[in-house]
Every structure is written in structure tokens, then in C-alpha cells.
Amino acid sequence: MKTALLTHADCLGHVTPDGHPERVARLEHILHALEALDLDRRTAPMVADDDLLRVHPEDYIRDIRAAQPAEGFTQIDGDTFMSPGSVDAAYRGAGAVVRAVDLVLSGEVPNAFCAIRPPGHHAETDKAMGFCLFGNAALGAKHALDHHGLARVAVVDFDVHHGNGTQDLLWDEKRALVITSQQMPLWPGSGRPDETGAYDTVLNIPLPPASGGAEMRAAYEAQAFPRLRAFKPELIIISAGFDAHQDDPLANLNWSTRDFAWITAELCKIADEVCEGRIVSTLEGGYDLNALAEATHAHVEELMKAAR
Ligand SMILES: [Zn+2]
């Protein structure tokens, strides 16, 4: 069986102002880098309202739809913009993750990567922020729990920024383990170890600026992997941000492309042990175009090795 790749041309229709790091070229570079790989290519559907409503209130969804401009840009917060194609892009992004969960849980594919934008892990219950509109990873987790009836799902977020949105959306969901590592201090400022969720199902792993792959590996081996193995999730969702890369302009961690391959391989190993290898990975950040393309390629290659 092959790793699935879910994407949609609508995700290129979300345009940001000149100079904005979260830009169309990110996804273009990734799709180009993945072109030669032997993947099960799927078109991402629009997310259903039922799935959005599991994590965002109706008012919020209506406000986001209403904020989309007919031309030009709307600024939602300090660094989050919408263009005429943004709603469709966000619906495809969330729809990709939900569809990937369906494909993996039905056994049609062993694992999947969603090449989508805008990203999702900063979107809180009723607040768009940090380039994100909908909480893609969290709504994928809720879909797996509520629609498919799973008892336990884990979200692992290795983006360099704190997955504050995922943490917020799953804060009081005892069936979801949220593990998020982040450079600290760094925007958005949250993600301290004492933020542990209503049921102690949130694990925050701060990493110091200028630290690299060795520190990351030690932290994951000491904290994240034992928690994952003990929780025994039936599905692992990865918030795959590649902005901890040493070449990334938005942060100061020094992970190499090999580190992204390593963490992916380790997560695949754990998924093999606890949940028949079931992984859904979704794109979050990563802002140096070449590093992003290379690290994403390495990440997807590890998913493919595990799928064999
Ligand atoms: Zn990020």
C-alpha cells in the first residue's frame, strides 16, 4: 500500500500580501519536491460543517466566511490575512485532514500527508491567528473520536511555534493526547510545561533558542515517546511544521533535514507498535522555501518507508 498525498489547487488560491512568509510559493515548492514520489494522490474535499462545528462555534465560522474580501486582502490579526480564495483554501485544508483520517481508519492507505495551506495549529476556538483559520489537526482528531468512535487519538506537533490552537481546541478532551514542542521564548509565548490540559493530556516541550537536533532527540526520547507509548493512541496525527529547520527565517532552532526524517521515522515506529502504523500528517509552518521542500520530502519519504 502507498502513502496518500492529499491536496487541492484551491490551497494555492489563498494569497497573502507581498513579503508575507506564509505564501503560495511554499506549497508550490512542496508539490514540486514530491512530484517524483510514488504516492496515492487524492483530491482534498471541502470540509463538512459538522466537522468544523466539532471545534469552532457557528458564529466564528460565519465571521470567517464574512471576512473574506471580494478583492485585495482583509487583515484578521497582526499577521493573518484573507484573500478572495481563502475560505475555499481553508475548507480544503480541513477537508484534507478529515478525508485522510477516513482513508487511514478504513485501511485504504496506511498513512497520509496533507499538503495544504493555510496552516491550522494556531487557530483557537473562536480566534484566527498566526496565519491559521481552522484547527485542522484538532478537527481531524475530533472526527476520529466522534465520527469513527476511536477511544484515543494523539496529536504530535513539531512545528517550531507552540500549537496553542490545537492545545486550546483539545484542552478538555481526555481522549486526545496533545504533544507539542516549541522554541521558547518565541511567539505566541504559550506552551510552558505547566500547561497540561484539563485532564493532564497536554504535554508541552519547550526547546531553548539555538538548540539543535541532539537536544530535540533527547527531549522526545525522554518525554514525548514514553507518553505516546503509554497513552496507546489508535491514530497519530502529526502537525508537521518545518520551521525548526536551521535555515528557517522565523525562528532559531537548528534542526537539519535529517532530524525531520528521524522524528518521522520514530513516530512511524511507535505507530507500528501501538496503532498498526496509522498516521495522518498535515503541513503547518516552514518558511525557507528550499529547506521546507527538502524537509517535507524527507518526512514523506519516511512515511512511505513505513507504508511498505
Ligand atoms: Zn510555525
PDB file of C-alpha atoms and ligand atoms in Angstrom:
ATOM      1  CA  MET A   1       0.000   0.000   0.000  1.00  0.00           C
ATOM      2  CA  LYS A   2       1.094   3.542  -0.649  1.00  0.00           C
ATOM      3  CA  THR A   3       1.191   6.698   1.443  1.00  0.00           C
ATOM      4  CA  ALA A   4      -1.620   9.037   0.428  1.00  0.00           C
ATOM      5  CA  LEU A   5      -0.964  12.639  -0.577  1.00  0.00           C
ATOM      6  CA  LEU A   6      -3.959  14.919  -0.188  1.00  0.00           C
ATOM      7  CA  THR A   7      -4.000  18.388  -1.647  1.00  0.00           C
ATOM      8  CA  HIS A   8      -6.098  20.711  -3.802  1.00  0.00           C
ATOM      9  CA  ALA A   9      -5.389  23.566  -6.207  1.00  0.00           C
ATOM     10  CA  ASP A  10      -7.682  25.750  -4.059  1.00  0.00           C
ATOM     11  CA  CYS A  11      -4.929  25.773  -1.420  1.00  0.00           C
ATOM     12  CA  LEU A  12      -2.907  27.879  -3.883  1.00  0.00           C
ATOM     13  CA  GLY A  13      -5.780  30.362  -4.108  1.00  0.00           C
ATOM     14  CA  HIS A  14      -5.195  31.701  -0.589  1.00  0.00           C
ATOM     15  CA  VAL A  15      -2.963  34.687  -1.319  1.00  0.00           C
ATOM     16  CA  THR A  16      -1.092  36.827   1.200  1.00  0.00           C
ATOM     17  CA  PRO A  17       0.435  40.299   0.797  1.00  0.00           C
ATOM     18  CA  ASP A  18       3.898  40.653  -0.772  1.00  0.00           C
ATOM     19  CA  GLY A  19       6.637  39.770   1.691  1.00  0.00           C
ATOM     20  CA  HIS A  20       4.365  37.608   3.866  1.00  0.00           C
ATOM     21  CA  PRO A  21       6.187  34.406   4.836  1.00  0.00           C
ATOM     22  CA  GLU A  22       3.114  32.135   4.539  1.00  0.00           C
ATOM     23  CA  ARG A  23       2.886  32.377   0.766  1.00  0.00           C
ATOM     24  CA  VAL A  24       1.662  30.437  -2.245  1.00  0.00           C
ATOM     25  CA  ALA A  25       5.227  29.500  -3.234  1.00  0.00           C
ATOM     26  CA  ARG A  26       5.541  27.319  -0.114  1.00  0.00           C
ATOM     27  CA  LEU A  27       3.025  24.821  -1.387  1.00  0.00           C
ATOM     28  CA  GLU A  28       4.295  25.063  -4.957  1.00  0.00           C
ATOM     29  CA  HIS A  29       7.803  24.136  -3.773  1.00  0.00           C
ATOM     30  CA  ILE A  30       6.479  21.213  -1.739  1.00  0.00           C
ATOM     31  CA  LEU A  31       4.359  19.818  -4.570  1.00  0.00           C
ATOM     32  CA  HIS A  32       7.324  20.091  -6.911  1.00  0.00           C
ATOM     33  CA  ALA A  33       9.547  18.280  -4.411  1.00  0.00           C
ATOM     34  CA  LEU A  34       7.009  15.456  -4.038  1.00  0.00           C
ATOM     35  CA  GLU A  35       6.333  15.160  -7.782  1.00  0.00           C
ATOM     36  CA  ALA A  36       8.542  12.137  -8.428  1.00  0.00           C
ATOM     37  CA  LEU A  37       7.406  10.127  -5.388  1.00  0.00           C
ATOM     38  CA  ASP A  38       5.152   7.113  -5.829  1.00  0.00           C
ATOM     39  CA  LEU A  39       2.199   8.316  -3.744  1.00  0.00           C
ATOM     40  CA  ASP A  40      -1.530   7.593  -3.730  1.00  0.00           C
ATOM     41  CA  ARG A  41      -2.626  11.052  -4.876  1.00  0.00           C
ATOM     42  CA  ARG A  42      -6.033  12.255  -3.726  1.00  0.00           C
ATOM     43  CA  THR A  43      -8.016  15.439  -4.138  1.00  0.00           C
ATOM     44  CA  ALA A  44      -8.976  17.091  -0.876  1.00  0.00           C
ATOM     45  CA  PRO A  45     -12.721  17.658  -0.434  1.00  0.00           C
ATOM     46  CA  MET A  46     -14.268  20.690   1.267  1.00  0.00           C
ATOM     47  CA  VAL A  47     -14.695  20.060   4.981  1.00  0.00           C
ATOM     48  CA  ALA A  48     -18.274  19.394   6.132  1.00  0.00           C
ATOM     49  CA  ASP A  49     -19.823  21.887   8.548  1.00  0.00           C
ATOM     50  CA  ASP A  50     -20.338  19.072  11.085  1.00  0.00           C
ATOM     51  CA  ASP A  51     -16.591  18.592  11.263  1.00  0.00           C
ATOM     52  CA  LEU A  52     -15.871  22.307  11.651  1.00  0.00           C
ATOM     53  CA  LEU A  53     -18.543  22.603  14.329  1.00  0.00           C
ATOM     54  CA  ARG A  54     -16.806  19.986  16.468  1.00  0.00           C
ATOM     55  CA  VAL A  55     -14.101  22.555  17.229  1.00  0.00           C
ATOM     56  CA  HIS A  56     -15.364  26.016  16.197  1.00  0.00           C
ATOM     57  CA  PRO A  57     -18.671  27.730  17.099  1.00  0.00           C
ATOM     58  CA  GLU A  58     -21.114  28.604  14.314  1.00  0.00           C
ATOM     59  CA  ASP A  59     -20.585  32.357  14.840  1.00  0.00           C
ATOM     60  CA  TYR A  60     -16.870  32.010  14.301  1.00  0.00           C
ATOM     61  CA  ILE A  61     -17.290  30.071  11.048  1.00  0.00           C
ATOM     62  CA  ARG A  62     -19.780  32.680   9.838  1.00  0.00           C
ATOM     63  CA  ASP A  63     -17.397  35.513  10.757  1.00  0.00           C
ATOM     64  CA  ILE A  64     -14.519  33.889   8.856  1.00  0.00           C
ATOM     65  CA  ARG A  65     -16.692  33.425   5.770  1.00  0.00           C
ATOM     66  CA  ALA A  66     -17.883  37.024   6.032  1.00  0.00           C
ATOM     67  CA  ALA A  67     -14.349  38.367   6.438  1.00  0.00           C
ATOM     68  CA  GLN A  68     -13.267  37.144   3.003  1.00  0.00           C
ATOM     69  CA  PRO A  69     -12.828  40.151   0.703  1.00  0.00           C
ATOM     70  CA  ALA A  70     -14.154  40.301  -2.870  1.00  0.00           C
ATOM     71  CA  GLU A  71     -10.750  41.648  -3.863  1.00  0.00           C
ATOM     72  CA  GLY A  72      -7.487  42.535  -2.142  1.00  0.00           C
ATOM     73  CA  PHE A  73      -6.939  41.479   1.457  1.00  0.00           C
ATOM     74  CA  THR A  74      -8.657  41.504   4.833  1.00  0.00           C
ATOM     75  CA  GLN A  75      -6.392  41.570   7.860  1.00  0.00           C
ATOM     76  CA  ILE A  76      -7.750  39.309  10.609  1.00  0.00           C
ATOM     77  CA  ASP A  77      -4.988  39.853  13.163  1.00  0.00           C
ATOM     78  CA  GLY A  78      -1.399  41.143  13.210  1.00  0.00           C
ATOM     79  CA  ASP A  79      -0.174  38.565  10.735  1.00  0.00           C
ATOM     80  CA  THR A  80      -3.241  36.706   9.423  1.00  0.00           C
ATOM     81  CA  PHE A  81      -4.757  37.793   6.114  1.00  0.00           C
ATOM     82  CA  MET A  82      -7.585  36.627   3.892  1.00  0.00           C
ATOM     83  CA  SER A  83      -7.893  36.965   0.112  1.00  0.00           C
ATOM     84  CA  PRO A  84     -10.771  36.052  -2.224  1.00  0.00           C
ATOM     85  CA  GLY A  85      -9.665  32.381  -2.264  1.00  0.00           C
ATOM     86  CA  SER A  86      -9.046  31.942   1.453  1.00  0.00           C
ATOM     87  CA  VAL A  87     -12.303  30.315   2.513  1.00  0.00           C
ATOM     88  CA  ASP A  88     -12.072  27.635  -0.169  1.00  0.00           C
ATOM     89  CA  ALA A  89      -8.424  27.004   0.747  1.00  0.00           C
ATOM     90  CA  ALA A  90      -9.238  26.675   4.443  1.00  0.00           C
ATOM     91  CA  TYR A  91     -12.183  24.368   3.697  1.00  0.00           C
ATOM     92  CA  ARG A  92      -9.950  22.176   1.502  1.00  0.00           C
ATOM     93  CA  GLY A  93      -7.222  22.118   4.148  1.00  0.00           C
ATOM     94  CA  ALA A  94      -9.559  20.977   6.897  1.00  0.00           C
ATOM     95  CA  GLY A  95     -11.296  18.639   4.453  1.00  0.00           C
ATOM     96  CA  ALA A  96      -7.965  17.063   3.528  1.00  0.00           C
ATOM     97  CA  VAL A  97      -7.240  16.120   7.130  1.00  0.00           C
ATOM     98  CA  VAL A  98     -10.732  14.707   7.699  1.00  0.00           C
ATOM     99  CA  ARG A  99     -10.540  12.692   4.463  1.00  0.00           C
ATOM    100  CA  ALA A 100      -7.058  11.462   5.379  1.00  0.00           C
ATOM    101  CA  VAL A 101      -8.422  10.231   8.712  1.00  0.00           C
ATOM    102  CA  ASP A 102     -11.188   8.375   6.831  1.00  0.00           C
ATOM    103  CA  LEU A 103      -8.683   6.795   4.420  1.00  0.00           C
ATOM    104  CA  VAL A 104      -6.315   5.662   7.159  1.00  0.00           C
ATOM    105  CA  LEU A 105      -9.014   4.363   9.506  1.00  0.00           C
ATOM    106  CA  SER A 106     -10.734   2.454   6.704  1.00  0.00           C
ATOM    107  CA  GLY A 107      -7.424   0.775   5.906  1.00  0.00           C
ATOM    108  CA  GLU A 108      -7.378   2.099   2.338  1.00  0.00           C
ATOM    109  CA  VAL A 109      -3.966   3.639   2.988  1.00  0.00           C
ATOM    110  CA  PRO A 110      -1.576   3.054   5.904  1.00  0.00           C
ATOM    111  CA  ASN A 111      -0.685   6.712   6.349  1.00  0.00           C
ATOM    112  CA  ALA A 112      -1.203  10.083   4.673  1.00  0.00           C
ATOM    113  CA  PHE A 113       0.290  13.541   4.241  1.00  0.00           C
ATOM    114  CA  CYS A 114      -1.874  16.622   3.679  1.00  0.00           C
ATOM    115  CA  ALA A 115      -0.062  19.279   1.617  1.00  0.00           C
ATOM    116  CA  ILE A 116      -2.315  22.186   2.454  1.00  0.00           C
ATOM    117  CA  ARG A 117      -2.424  25.823   3.433  1.00  0.00           C
ATOM    118  CA  PRO A 118      -3.355  27.921   5.306  1.00  0.00           C
ATOM    119  CA  PRO A 119      -1.923  26.005   8.278  1.00  0.00           C
ATOM    120  CA  GLY A 120      -4.088  25.324  11.330  1.00  0.00           C
ATOM    121  CA  HIS A 121      -2.373  24.817  14.665  1.00  0.00           C
ATOM    122  CA  HIS A 122      -2.644  28.417  15.927  1.00  0.00           C
ATOM    123  CA  ALA A 123      -6.405  28.753  15.309  1.00  0.00           C
ATOM    124  CA  GLU A 124      -8.173  28.759  18.660  1.00  0.00           C
ATOM    125  CA  THR A 125     -11.856  28.027  19.302  1.00  0.00           C
ATOM    126  CA  ASP A 126     -13.053  31.454  18.203  1.00  0.00           C
ATOM    127  CA  LYS A 127      -9.851  33.204  17.201  1.00  0.00           C
ATOM    128  CA  ALA A 128      -7.897  33.080  13.938  1.00  0.00           C
ATOM    129  CA  MET A 129      -4.232  33.851  14.449  1.00  0.00           C
ATOM    130  CA  GLY A 130      -0.712  33.104  13.256  1.00  0.00           C
ATOM    131  CA  PHE A 131      -1.683  32.560   9.578  1.00  0.00           C
ATOM    132  CA  CYS A 132      -4.317  29.961  10.672  1.00  0.00           C
ATOM    133  CA  LEU A 133      -8.098  29.957  10.200  1.00  0.00           C
ATOM    134  CA  PHE A 134      -9.333  26.468  11.202  1.00  0.00           C
ATOM    135  CA  GLY A 135      -7.777  23.978  13.622  1.00  0.00           C
ATOM    136  CA  ASN A 136      -7.084  21.238  11.089  1.00  0.00           C
ATOM    137  CA  ALA A 137      -5.228  18.769  13.315  1.00  0.00           C
ATOM    138  CA  ALA A 138      -7.709  19.139  16.187  1.00  0.00           C
ATOM    139  CA  LEU A 139     -10.737  18.723  13.979  1.00  0.00           C
ATOM    140  CA  GLY A 140      -9.146  15.628  12.444  1.00  0.00           C
ATOM    141  CA  ALA A 141      -8.713  14.247  15.957  1.00  0.00           C
ATOM    142  CA  LYS A 142     -12.329  15.048  16.871  1.00  0.00           C
ATOM    143  CA  HIS A 143     -13.531  13.431  13.647  1.00  0.00           C
ATOM    144  CA  ALA A 144     -11.623  10.255  14.528  1.00  0.00           C
ATOM    145  CA  LEU A 145     -13.063  10.242  18.051  1.00  0.00           C
ATOM    146  CA  ASP A 146     -16.658  11.314  17.437  1.00  0.00           C
ATOM    147  CA  HIS A 147     -17.352  10.057  13.913  1.00  0.00           C
ATOM    148  CA  HIS A 148     -15.236   6.896  13.904  1.00  0.00           C
ATOM    149  CA  GLY A 149     -15.608   6.162  17.595  1.00  0.00           C
ATOM    150  CA  LEU A 150     -11.935   5.827  18.455  1.00  0.00           C
ATOM    151  CA  ALA A 151     -11.137   5.835  22.153  1.00  0.00           C
ATOM    152  CA  ARG A 152      -7.754   7.603  21.960  1.00  0.00           C
ATOM    153  CA  VAL A 153      -6.000   9.842  19.424  1.00  0.00           C
ATOM    154  CA  ALA A 154      -2.650  11.618  19.774  1.00  0.00           C
ATOM    155  CA  VAL A 155      -1.549  14.831  18.075  1.00  0.00           C
ATOM    156  CA  VAL A 156       2.211  15.416  17.853  1.00  0.00           C
ATOM    157  CA  ASP A 157       3.197  18.944  16.823  1.00  0.00           C
ATOM    158  CA  PHE A 158       6.877  19.521  15.983  1.00  0.00           C
ATOM    159  CA  ASP A 159       6.386  22.958  14.403  1.00  0.00           C
ATOM    160  CA  VAL A 160       8.821  25.447  15.950  1.00  0.00           C
ATOM    161  CA  HIS A 161       5.915  27.510  17.299  1.00  0.00           C
ATOM    162  CA  HIS A 162       3.595  26.387  20.077  1.00  0.00           C
ATOM    163  CA  GLY A 163       0.458  24.598  18.859  1.00  0.00           C
ATOM    164  CA  ASN A 164      -1.664  26.885  21.004  1.00  0.00           C
ATOM    165  CA  GLY A 165      -4.740  26.374  18.854  1.00  0.00           C
ATOM    166  CA  THR A 166      -4.598  22.585  18.974  1.00  0.00           C
ATOM    167  CA  GLN A 167      -3.969  22.810  22.714  1.00  0.00           C
ATOM    168  CA  ASP A 168      -6.973  25.133  23.140  1.00  0.00           C
ATOM    169  CA  LEU A 169      -9.329  23.033  20.991  1.00  0.00           C
ATOM    170  CA  LEU A 170      -8.386  19.772  22.746  1.00  0.00           C
ATOM    171  CA  TRP A 171      -7.702  21.193  26.237  1.00  0.00           C
ATOM    172  CA  ASP A 172     -10.634  19.369  27.866  1.00  0.00           C
ATOM    173  CA  GLU A 173     -10.700  16.345  25.564  1.00  0.00           C
ATOM    174  CA  LYS A 174      -9.419  13.474  27.682  1.00  0.00           C
ATOM    175  CA  ARG A 175      -9.419  11.099  24.684  1.00  0.00           C
ATOM    176  CA  ALA A 176      -6.776  13.210  22.934  1.00  0.00           C
ATOM    177  CA  LEU A 177      -3.105  13.405  23.928  1.00  0.00           C
ATOM    178  CA  VAL A 178      -1.506  16.623  22.630  1.00  0.00           C
ATOM    179  CA  ILE A 179       2.299  16.709  22.498  1.00  0.00           C
ATOM    180  CA  THR A 180       3.814  19.941  21.231  1.00  0.00           C
ATOM    181  CA  SER A 181       7.458  21.008  21.156  1.00  0.00           C
ATOM    182  CA  GLN A 182       8.407  24.616  20.537  1.00  0.00           C
ATOM    183  CA  GLN A 183      11.210  27.088  20.761  1.00  0.00           C
ATOM    184  CA  MET A 184      10.762  29.086  23.940  1.00  0.00           C
ATOM    185  CA  PRO A 185      10.784  32.031  24.153  1.00  0.00           C
ATOM    186  CA  LEU A 186       9.085  32.605  20.818  1.00  0.00           C
ATOM    187  CA  TRP A 187       5.727  33.817  19.527  1.00  0.00           C
ATOM    188  CA  PRO A 188       2.936  33.143  20.614  1.00  0.00           C
ATOM    189  CA  GLY A 189       4.526  32.845  24.074  1.00  0.00           C
ATOM    190  CA  SER A 190       2.425  29.978  25.415  1.00  0.00           C
ATOM    191  CA  GLY A 191       3.490  26.337  25.743  1.00  0.00           C
ATOM    192  CA  ARG A 192       5.049  26.150  29.192  1.00  0.00           C
ATOM    193  CA  PRO A 193       5.398  22.705  30.791  1.00  0.00           C
ATOM    194  CA  ASP A 194       2.765  23.606  33.398  1.00  0.00           C
ATOM    195  CA  GLU A 195       0.110  23.887  30.671  1.00  0.00           C
ATOM    196  CA  THR A 196      -1.111  20.305  30.932  1.00  0.00           C
ATOM    197  CA  GLY A 197      -4.805  20.356  29.959  1.00  0.00           C
ATOM    198  CA  ALA A 198      -7.960  19.744  31.991  1.00  0.00           C
ATOM    199  CA  TYR A 199      -7.158  16.009  32.210  1.00  0.00           C
ATOM    200  CA  ASP A 200      -3.376  16.065  32.051  1.00  0.00           C
ATOM    201  CA  THR A 201      -3.421  15.099  28.373  1.00  0.00           C
ATOM    202  CA  VAL A 202      -1.318  18.028  27.126  1.00  0.00           C
ATOM    203  CA  LEU A 203       2.478  17.737  27.110  1.00  0.00           C
ATOM    204  CA  ASN A 204       4.441  20.885  26.310  1.00  0.00           C
ATOM    205  CA  ILE A 205       8.132  20.547  25.473  1.00  0.00           C
ATOM    206  CA  PRO A 206       9.966  23.904  25.316  1.00  0.00           C
ATOM    207  CA  LEU A 207      13.287  23.911  23.461  1.00  0.00           C
ATOM    208  CA  PRO A 208      15.859  26.690  24.002  1.00  0.00           C
ATOM    209  CA  PRO A 209      16.818  29.044  21.143  1.00  0.00           C
ATOM    210  CA  ALA A 210      19.894  27.883  19.204  1.00  0.00           C
ATOM    211  CA  SER A 211      19.373  24.271  20.254  1.00  0.00           C
ATOM    212  CA  GLY A 212      19.574  21.633  17.561  1.00  0.00           C
ATOM    213  CA  GLY A 213      18.795  18.070  16.634  1.00  0.00           C
ATOM    214  CA  ALA A 214      20.597  16.492  19.582  1.00  0.00           C
ATOM    215  CA  GLU A 215      18.538  18.446  22.121  1.00  0.00           C
ATOM    216  CA  MET A 216      15.328  17.713  20.218  1.00  0.00           C
ATOM    217  CA  ARG A 217      16.057  13.981  20.037  1.00  0.00           C
ATOM    218  CA  ALA A 218      16.879  13.813  23.740  1.00  0.00           C
ATOM    219  CA  ALA A 219      13.692  15.687  24.671  1.00  0.00           C
ATOM    220  CA  TYR A 220      11.466  13.492  22.514  1.00  0.00           C
ATOM    221  CA  GLU A 221      13.112  10.305  23.775  1.00  0.00           C
ATOM    222  CA  ALA A 222      12.812  11.369  27.420  1.00  0.00           C
ATOM    223  CA  GLN A 223       9.327  12.900  27.341  1.00  0.00           C
ATOM    224  CA  ALA A 224       7.272  12.516  24.173  1.00  0.00           C
ATOM    225  CA  PHE A 225       7.854   8.908  23.168  1.00  0.00           C
ATOM    226  CA  PRO A 226       7.204   7.356  26.610  1.00  0.00           C
ATOM    227  CA  ARG A 227       3.967   9.377  26.904  1.00  0.00           C
ATOM    228  CA  LEU A 228       2.865   8.259  23.447  1.00  0.00           C
ATOM    229  CA  ARG A 229       3.599   4.601  24.143  1.00  0.00           C
ATOM    230  CA  ALA A 230       1.789   4.760  27.494  1.00  0.00           C
ATOM    231  CA  PHE A 231      -1.276   6.508  26.001  1.00  0.00           C
ATOM    232  CA  LYS A 232      -1.576   3.917  23.205  1.00  0.00           C
ATOM    233  CA  PRO A 233      -3.368   6.103  20.664  1.00  0.00           C
ATOM    234  CA  GLU A 234      -5.359   4.388  17.922  1.00  0.00           C
ATOM    235  CA  LEU A 235      -4.256   7.075  15.484  1.00  0.00           C
ATOM    236  CA  ILE A 236      -1.403   9.595  15.479  1.00  0.00           C
ATOM    237  CA  ILE A 237      -1.913  12.973  13.826  1.00  0.00           C
ATOM    238  CA  ILE A 238       1.249  14.943  13.121  1.00  0.00           C
ATOM    239  CA  SER A 239       1.247  18.729  12.905  1.00  0.00           C
ATOM    240  CA  ALA A 240       4.227  18.836  10.582  1.00  0.00           C
ATOM    241  CA  GLY A 241       5.811  22.257  10.667  1.00  0.00           C
ATOM    242  CA  PHE A 242       9.300  22.546   9.218  1.00  0.00           C
ATOM    243  CA  ASP A 243      10.256  25.922  10.679  1.00  0.00           C
ATOM    244  CA  ALA A 244      12.582  24.392  13.280  1.00  0.00           C
ATOM    245  CA  HIS A 245      14.969  23.908  10.345  1.00  0.00           C
ATOM    246  CA  GLN A 246      18.309  25.685  10.731  1.00  0.00           C
ATOM    247  CA  ASP A 247      17.659  27.727   7.559  1.00  0.00           C
ATOM    248  CA  ASP A 248      14.223  28.968   8.624  1.00  0.00           C
ATOM    249  CA  PRO A 249      13.951  32.770   8.905  1.00  0.00           C
ATOM    250  CA  LEU A 250      11.184  32.896  11.564  1.00  0.00           C
ATOM    251  CA  ALA A 251      12.871  31.049  14.432  1.00  0.00           C
ATOM    252  CA  ASN A 252      16.212  29.978  15.866  1.00  0.00           C
ATOM    253  CA  LEU A 253      16.302  26.227  16.211  1.00  0.00           C
ATOM    254  CA  ASN A 254      18.918  24.301  14.290  1.00  0.00           C
ATOM    255  CA  TRP A 255      17.299  21.091  13.159  1.00  0.00           C
ATOM    256  CA  SER A 256      18.643  19.558   9.968  1.00  0.00           C
ATOM    257  CA  THR A 257      16.636  17.787   7.301  1.00  0.00           C
ATOM    258  CA  ARG A 258      17.937  14.537   8.817  1.00  0.00           C
ATOM    259  CA  ASP A 259      16.326  15.466  12.129  1.00  0.00           C
ATOM    260  CA  PHE A 260      12.926  15.721  10.450  1.00  0.00           C
ATOM    261  CA  ALA A 261      13.491  12.292   8.896  1.00  0.00           C
ATOM    262  CA  TRP A 262      14.485  10.930  12.299  1.00  0.00           C
ATOM    263  CA  ILE A 263      11.454  12.220  14.179  1.00  0.00           C
ATOM    264  CA  THR A 264       9.160  10.956  11.431  1.00  0.00           C
ATOM    265  CA  ALA A 265      10.758   7.505  11.473  1.00  0.00           C
ATOM    266  CA  GLU A 266      10.480   7.327  15.268  1.00  0.00           C
ATOM    267  CA  LEU A 267       6.804   8.295  15.162  1.00  0.00           C
ATOM    268  CA  CYS A 268       6.219   5.659  12.468  1.00  0.00           C
ATOM    269  CA  LYS A 269       7.930   3.090  14.693  1.00  0.00           C
ATOM    270  CA  ILE A 270       5.645   3.959  17.615  1.00  0.00           C
ATOM    271  CA  ALA A 271       2.596   3.949  15.341  1.00  0.00           C
ATOM    272  CA  ASP A 272       3.589   0.444  14.232  1.00  0.00           C
ATOM    273  CA  GLU A 273       3.755  -0.657  17.854  1.00  0.00           C
ATOM    274  CA  VAL A 274       0.503   0.866  19.082  1.00  0.00           C
ATOM    275  CA  CYS A 275      -1.875   1.535  16.166  1.00  0.00           C
ATOM    276  CA  GLU A 276      -0.970  -0.536  13.122  1.00  0.00           C
ATOM    277  CA  GLY A 277       1.088   2.322  11.725  1.00  0.00           C
ATOM    278  CA  ARG A 278      -1.851   4.706  11.371  1.00  0.00           C
ATOM    279  CA  ILE A 279      -0.555   8.262  10.869  1.00  0.00           C
ATOM    280  CA  VAL A 280      -2.136  11.353   9.344  1.00  0.00           C
ATOM    281  CA  SER A 281       0.327  14.210   8.895  1.00  0.00           C
ATOM    282  CA  THR A 282      -0.642  17.740   7.980  1.00  0.00           C
ATOM    283  CA  LEU A 283       1.504  20.680   6.921  1.00  0.00           C
ATOM    284  CA  GLU A 284       1.884  23.584   9.341  1.00  0.00           C
ATOM    285  CA  GLY A 285       4.794  26.060   9.060  1.00  0.00           C
ATOM    286  CA  GLY A 286       8.154  26.207   7.290  1.00  0.00           C
ATOM    287  CA  TYR A 287       9.258  29.413   5.577  1.00  0.00           C
ATOM    288  CA  ASP A 288      12.583  28.875   3.860  1.00  0.00           C
ATOM    289  CA  LEU A 289      11.392  27.518   0.530  1.00  0.00           C
ATOM    290  CA  ASN A 290      14.309  25.166  -0.120  1.00  0.00           C
ATOM    291  CA  ALA A 291      14.534  23.867   3.445  1.00  0.00           C
ATOM    292  CA  LEU A 292      10.767  23.426   3.514  1.00  0.00           C
ATOM    293  CA  ALA A 293      10.720  21.413   0.302  1.00  0.00           C
ATOM    294  CA  GLU A 294      13.693  19.278   1.347  1.00  0.00           C
ATOM    295  CA  ALA A 295      12.416  18.567   4.872  1.00  0.00           C
ATOM    296  CA  THR A 296       8.899  17.798   3.632  1.00  0.00           C
ATOM    297  CA  HIS A 297      10.365  15.410   1.069  1.00  0.00           C
ATOM    298  CA  ALA A 298      12.338  13.655   3.824  1.00  0.00           C
ATOM    299  CA  HIS A 299       9.231  13.491   6.041  1.00  0.00           C
ATOM    300  CA  VAL A 300       7.070  11.978   3.296  1.00  0.00           C
ATOM    301  CA  GLU A 301       9.802   9.512   2.338  1.00  0.00           C
ATOM    302  CA  GLU A 302       9.838   8.174   5.898  1.00  0.00           C
ATOM    303  CA  LEU A 303       6.042   7.803   5.815  1.00  0.00           C
ATOM    304  CA  MET A 304       6.462   5.877   2.542  1.00  0.00           C
ATOM    305  CA  LYS A 305       9.105   3.557   4.029  1.00  0.00           C
ATOM    306  CA  ALA A 306       6.744   2.783   6.905  1.00  0.00           C
ATOM    307  CA  ALA A 307       3.880   2.149   4.474  1.00  0.00           C
ATOM    308  CA  ARG A 308       5.634  -0.709   2.726  1.00  0.00           C
TER     309      ARG A 308
HETATM  310 ZN    ZN B   1       5.483  27.594  12.964  1.00  0.00          ZN
END
